[in-house]
Each structure stands twice: as C-alpha cells, then as structure tokens.
Amino acid sequence: MKNVTVVGAGLVGSLWSLYLAKRGYAVDVYERRPDPRKTGKAEGRSINLALSDRGWAALEKVGMAEAVRKEAIPMYRRVMHDVAGNLSFQPYGKENQAIYSVSRGGLNRLMVEAAEAHPHVNVHFGHACVDADVEGGTATFATEDGHVTSQGEAVFATDGAFSKVRAQFQRRDRFNYQQEYIDHGYKELHIPPGADGSHQIEREALHIWPRGKHMLIALPNPDGSFTCTLFFPMEGPMSFDALGTAEAAETFFAEHFGDALALMPDFQDQWRQNPVSSLVIIRCSPWNVGGKTVLFGDASHAIVPFYGQGMNSGFEDCRVFDELLDAHKDDFEAAFPVFSTQRKPHADAIAELAMRNFVEMRDLTAQPEFLLQKKIEAAFSAQYPGRWMPLYSQVTFSHIPYADALAAGKRQEAIMQTIMARPNIEETWNSQEVMDAILAQLH
Amino acid sequence: MKNVTVVGAGLVGSLWSLYLAKRGYAVDVYERRPDPRKTGKAEGRSINLALSDRGWAALEKVGMAEAVRKEAIPMYRRVMHDVAGNLSFQPYGKENQAIYSVSRGGLNRLMVEAAEAHPHVNVHFGHACVDADVEGGTATFATEDGHVTSQGEAVFATDGAFSKVRAQFQRRDRFNYQQEYIDHGYKELHIPPGADGSHQIEREALHIWPRGKHMLIALPNPDGSFTCTLFFPMEGPMSFDALGTAEAAETFFAEHFGDALALMPDFQDQWRQNPVSSLVIIRCSPWNVGGKTVLFGDASHAIVPFYGQGMNSGFEDCRVFDELLDAHKDDFEAAFPVFSTQRKPHADAIAELAMRNFVEMRDLTAQPEFLLQKKIEAAFSAQYPGRWMPLYSQVTFSHIPYADALAAGKRQEAIMQTIMARPNIEETWNSQEVMDAILAQLH
C-alpha cells in the first residue's frame, strides 16, 4: 500500500484524505491545530458556508452527503432588507433548488472524524508545517516533541490560503504567484434565537442588507440563531478604521441596518469582541512540482466568499483529481501537471465570478431593474429550458466548468442589456415578444 | 547623526546610500556578495543596461554622472537586421539624443566604490540578509562569523527582485504581492572585437534582429565587443526547451540570425556555457511599513528589460524619494507612505510599457508600416514641438511620470491609427495635409 501525505485537516484536506483512502492509499494527515475533541475549542473561522451542487457531488462520492445534510439548512431565496426594513425576494433557482447553510466548524469536525474513522487514514494533530521538500514530496512539522518529517511518496497540500507548502514553491524559478487583498474586510455578528427558540427572521433564506458599497448578510443556524457578516471597507471615510468605537458602530447600524440591530441585544459587546478580518485572493501556477507535491483548494486558489464557492470549488478539486487519477491509472507524474493545467482556468474564473457577485449582492440586489432582469431570465429559462441556464444556476446548480459558465454569463449579460433597454420593459417583460427577442439573439 | 540601514549594494542601493550620506545620515550598507576587489569576480548578471535621462538625472544629483559617462557608449538609433542581413534604421529621438550602453558589473563597481569612499557610508560585504524586523526597522544578516543585526533607525531595502526583506512584508496582513514570470527567458552571447580591435557592426547603435515571437539584440562595449541577448520562449515548439543541443541552436541561428552567427566563432561553446535565465515582473503594495522599512527599485517593482527602464526607474526612485524627504523634512513616518502611494502607479505603468515595448522590438520594428508611423510622429513633433512628444521620448528623454506618459501614449496611438488608415499614406506621410489631420485630433 502506497503511503501519501496530506498537509492540513481542514475541509478539503479531510475530504481528500477520504478519497485517497478509498483509492487504496495509506494516508497521513498533518494538522497544525490540536485535536478539537481534546481542547473543546472550535476550529478556525466561524463564518458560515453555503454548500451547493459541486460540494454535494464531491461529498456524495465518498458517502458523506447524508451526514452533512442533517446539519444543513436549505436557503431557497435571497431576502433583501432595505433601510426602512421592507423586504424583497429573489429565488436562487427553480422550485426546490437551494443552497445550504452549514457552519464551518461543525462541518470540519464531521469531516475530520470521518477521516479518522477510516482504517487507512491517520490524522496527526498539533503538527504545524514548517518546511517542505517539494521536489522530494515530503513535509516537515513542528510538534511539542520536536520536528517530524513525513514519509509518504507525495504531498497533497491543503493547508489553506497561507499555505506553508506553497511558500516553498515560491522559492522556485518560474512559479507565478499573487496575493491580492480586497478593499473590504469583514466582522461577524450574531442574531440569537427568539424567546421560543425559533428563527426571528425567515429561516430558509439568505438575508442581505445591500447598501451599495457595503452590506450585511445573515445565514441561518440549526439552533434558531443567525450568523451575520458585515462586509465593509477596511480604510477610508466610511470604514472599519473610521467607525472606531462600538458606540459609533451602533449609531451606524441604527441608521443602515435598523431591523437587524433590533435583533442584536448585545451588539456593542459583540462589536468589541469580534475581530475584523481581511479578505484575500490567491492565484498561482503551476500547482504541482512533478508528481511529488500538489496544491489543493485555498492553497492554490483562495477566493472571496461572495459566490459561496470557496469550499465548493475545493471539494470539486477532489472530485476532479479523483477522475484524473482514474484516467492516469494513479500515475502521479502524469496526473499532477494535468490537474494544474486543466483546473487553473476554472479557478481563475470562479475568482472573477466571486468578485462580480460581491457587486451583485451589495448593490444590484437593491435595484428593481436587476430583480426584473433576473425574473425575465427565469421566465425565458422556464419556457426554453435547453436554451438558457442563468449564470447563477450554472455556477451553483450544475457542474459546468467555471470558465465555461463565466463565458456563457458574459454572452447572456450582453443579450439582457438589449432586452432591458426596450421601452416599457416593466410592462412587457413576460410577453412572448420579449421572449422572442431573446431567442433571436441566441445562436 | 542618524544611523540608517541599506540592504543590498546593487545599483540602486549604492546610489541611494550616496543620497542618504549627502543628506547627513550615517549609512550601513549590507551586501550578500563578497567584496569584488578581493575575489576578482564580476558581480551578478552581465546583461548590458541602457542608461537614459531619468538615470542620468539621478546620478547627476550626487555628482556621479561624469564618472559613469566615461564608461558609457551612446546609442543613437535602432539598427534592425532582417533574415537576409539587410539593415533598416530608426532614430531614438532627435539628433544628439541617445541612450547609453553600460555594463552592469562595471557600473556597479563604480557605484560601490563611490559609496565606500564616502566617510559616512560603511559597506559590509559578505552579509546575506536572512531576516528583517520590518516593524522595528532592522535586518539580520548571515556572515562567516555568525549573525549580525543592523542598528539603524530604518531599513531601505534595495535587495532586488527576490528581496528577503520583502519576504517579511508578505507575512503581514493586507500586503498585496505578485510575481509573474513571462513566457520568454534569455541567454547572453558575445560578439568579439574585430581583428583590429574595432566594433564589427555599427558601434553607436542598439542592434535588433526582430523575428516576431523572439529576437536577438546587441549592445556595444568599450572594448570593441558586443553583448548579445537572445529572448526566446522557455517552453513550446520553438523554445530553449525544444532547441536542446548547441548544434541544434547553431542550425537555428544560421537560419534566423545568419549575419550575427558569422561574428561568433565560438558560438557552440558560448551556448553550452551561458545559462538560460528567466524574466520576472514583481508588483506589490504597500512598499513601506510605517516609517521603519521601505522597498526600493527591483525589490518593489521589478520589470522586464525591454524599455531599458529597470535601472532608470530605480535610480528615479532615489531622486523622487530625496525630494520627498526634503518636502517632509526627513520625517520618515510621513515620507515613506507618501512615496509608496505616489510612486506605485508609475511603477505599474513602466511595467506595462516594458511589456508593450517587447512586442514593439521583436515584431513591430520589422514592419515598414511601424517605421513609417514613427517617421510621421517625428515629423509632426518637429513641426509642432509643444504639441507632441513621442511616447518613447517621454519615457526615455523626459521626466514625465510614467503613468502620464502611458496615458498620453495611448491617446497618441489612437490618433495614429486614423492617420495610418488614410489612403496613400506612404506617399503623403510628410504632407501638410497629414500634419493638419493630426493637429485636428489634438485637444
């Protein structure tokens, strides 16, 4: 049995170790953090995640989907809150199509436990990667008892956006690398359950308070609470920097997010306790060194969270790589470079899509024209199912490669610009004439 | 007297230490390489450089221009060699305007010696930067006798494209960073002097063998030789990878660069001995950590060599920073962030201009239409001197900020596209009608 190394027991590392074990490898997984079952501490960032079809498919293949589904809450639509507290709505897809709210910590624990339960997976907690021999396919870890070097034949680096393994790639000639921080950061806040333990706003929805340059969102938790996230500029006249005190922040919230603030009795304490975090986009290539080391998930393509595709794209990496190992009969030398070459354009595409969706969420969802455009697209798509799949559905409810979805989305947007420019589109949007006008532009 | 630290005694580090000394600082310069006067070895890359107005102005300000001029050869024009050995010509600017060929090694030695000769500059050779406390403004160096940490109040990092100091920036939150390798690499070759010691091709010119996707260039040396550089794809069907042996390379040269090959009697030995090097573009921001550490030259903005502006832009950094220290009365806390914010757009602009000039050199200079367009621009510029400075002149013979030059160049290019589309432009190019047509588009 071939021995291989996985660096990082996060979401992607845990899942990939299950894939490897299923393929017949003996897997050593090394994780910086201590065993959460011994410390009782939650893992990493608490930001909620939105699982969608790409993620589910990857979980399904190693039999994990059912267990995860028990902890997930479907979100069927966006609920937009305006400044006065009025609501508007936008379904995510067709009836019964939803994205699923899951907590990062809970999901990670579930995945790690599944990995550990496998007889051929050995998870080593408290092993912080400090070095890697990327040409040799080994990594070295600092532990309480000194340094340990992995023994496997290859390293799968799933150690996240600040990957230590990738840092060794950066020392090599002709490794392209970019870390790009966006202007916005985020702070998490919490809406507790109501007195009766139920959700205080619509449960099976993703809530957005779109305010143009910034926004608040909320995702439901099983315990009746919501995890809220404020996305806000880090610097400038209206920014985390400028807000300063919790009192000033509360005044700001009262003005911009009054209905949400009313549900946060301990707002000022939360504001003081919860950190402001930054958001980074990572791009690099190649993702592999021969057949010895390969970067997965955030380690090779960290993106902003606005399309809910960070985890989903990392999980899809696993499914795609698994198919490549099938195609190449587990020849790492052959499969690793193909993975890097084939997958990279799709990672670039979802990075771009995620930034575009930030503008959509924080700004466009507040505009009636945008909501009308989405209604027209949905109507056309329902009438001519094979001819038009909305971009959001391609990304979220299909396995169409991201770069193909992005290209199709740009073609669709050009068509819809002509449709939205038609006189009286508000009245005629559902007419056969408008449907025909779209059809005429499809070739 | 305030003590400050300069990391790296390359071209920019040596020059900047002279600026600092002139301002009244005690300067410790730390350089990885051993003292070249003790080892007798040449420093670093031998690639020739083209000094132009920005570089000269920066040298002038510390009284170094005269000494450098003695080792520099003016190049008044491009001389293009076609496959058959036929020549065409393009002047760089007006009569007497030239760029100057200097050897990197020779210039570096001259600059380091000038720095060392200053009573307030102390150059420590054999000190390799291994760490930096960028918040504290110190750097640590490995020497033969163990580790040494600098004592100055601030660090000026001029340690090049692979800066160790910058590596510490990368560990900080919200540091944007990109290293981008282009598809082409390069190999240096050498045309020796003729039997009588004279130059075998036109001396005061930059020679180009433009071949579309690749090119050979040659710059003159004072000893009668030329330093040639082949810029060629690293991978692919026609690439360094594909060429393989020196025999194959010679066959390729005979076909593409026959007249140059005829001047290289030891071509195959050279091909075997000289390495293939890669070309990287570095972009990052911010360039400073408070008033404690700041990146200069290639450490913050390494570019490709095709506009001859790598050294010139680094030298201009020194002149610009010196002016900022004047303006801010040597308050580092105030001056460092202003330098980063103001200078960064110009670094981005010259990075873009350098890539555009690669296409111009390797491809456009072989096209009669391009040479005609440049002749028209020169004619218009001569007739209406205040109305049109060709882009190349703005970059090379002026101190117009790079981003302004780039923007003006794009406007000019749009105008010239309309002019080149005129019927019979080959016959009418010098007519008043054409001049009027350009004039009409300037506002």
PDB file of C-alpha atoms in Angstrom, chain A residues 160-163 166 175-181 279-284 287 295 297-304 344 347-348 351, chain B residues 170 175 177:
ATOM      1  CA  GLY A 160      -5.127  26.943   3.064  1.00  0.00           C
ATOM      2  CA  ALA A 161      -4.672  30.459   1.753  1.00  0.00           C
ATOM      3  CA  PHE A 162      -1.474  30.950   3.773  1.00  0.00           C
ATOM      4  CA  SER A 163      -0.031  27.573   2.778  1.00  0.00           C
ATOM      5  CA  ARG A 166       3.230  26.903  -1.261  1.00  0.00           C
ATOM      6  CA  PHE A 175       6.453  29.972 -10.106  1.00  0.00           C
ATOM      7  CA  ASN A 176       3.776  32.592 -10.682  1.00  0.00           C
ATOM      8  CA  TYR A 177       2.118  33.846  -7.551  1.00  0.00           C
ATOM      9  CA  GLN A 178      -0.272  36.575  -6.476  1.00  0.00           C
ATOM     10  CA  GLN A 179      -1.873  37.524  -3.176  1.00  0.00           C
ATOM     11  CA  GLU A 180      -4.414  40.310  -3.559  1.00  0.00           C
ATOM     12  CA  TYR A 181      -6.266  41.812  -0.605  1.00  0.00           C
ATOM     13  CA  LEU A 279     -10.174  39.010   2.536  1.00  0.00           C
ATOM     14  CA  VAL A 280      -7.503  37.728   0.180  1.00  0.00           C
ATOM     15  CA  ILE A 281      -7.470  36.289  -3.325  1.00  0.00           C
ATOM     16  CA  ILE A 282      -4.647  33.831  -4.085  1.00  0.00           C
ATOM     17  CA  ARG A 283      -3.640  32.944  -7.640  1.00  0.00           C
ATOM     18  CA  CYS A 284      -0.650  30.846  -8.644  1.00  0.00           C
ATOM     19  CA  TRP A 287       0.098  23.950  -8.748  1.00  0.00           C
ATOM     20  CA  LEU A 295      -1.611  22.309  -4.066  1.00  0.00           C
ATOM     21  CA  GLY A 297      -8.220  24.209  -2.555  1.00  0.00           C
ATOM     22  CA  ASP A 298      -7.398  27.549  -0.918  1.00  0.00           C
ATOM     23  CA  ALA A 299      -3.666  26.749  -1.068  1.00  0.00           C
ATOM     24  CA  SER A 300      -3.765  27.206  -4.844  1.00  0.00           C
ATOM     25  CA  HIS A 301      -6.869  29.340  -5.401  1.00  0.00           C
ATOM     26  CA  ALA A 302      -8.302  31.172  -2.399  1.00  0.00           C
ATOM     27  CA  ILE A 303     -11.214  33.390  -3.430  1.00  0.00           C
ATOM     28  CA  VAL A 304     -13.566  35.880  -1.803  1.00  0.00           C
ATOM     29  CA  LYS A 344      -6.308  26.544 -13.226  1.00  0.00           C
ATOM     30  CA  ALA A 347     -10.052  28.585 -10.545  1.00  0.00           C
ATOM     31  CA  ASP A 348      -9.342  31.934 -12.224  1.00  0.00           C
ATOM     32  CA  ALA A 351     -12.209  34.066  -8.560  1.00  0.00           C
TER      33      ALA A 351
ATOM     34  CA  GLN B 170       4.490  39.037   2.780  1.00  0.00           C
ATOM     35  CA  PHE B 175       0.231  43.117   1.764  1.00  0.00           C
ATOM     36  CA  TYR B 177       2.108  40.862  -3.873  1.00  0.00           C
TER      37      TYR B 177
END
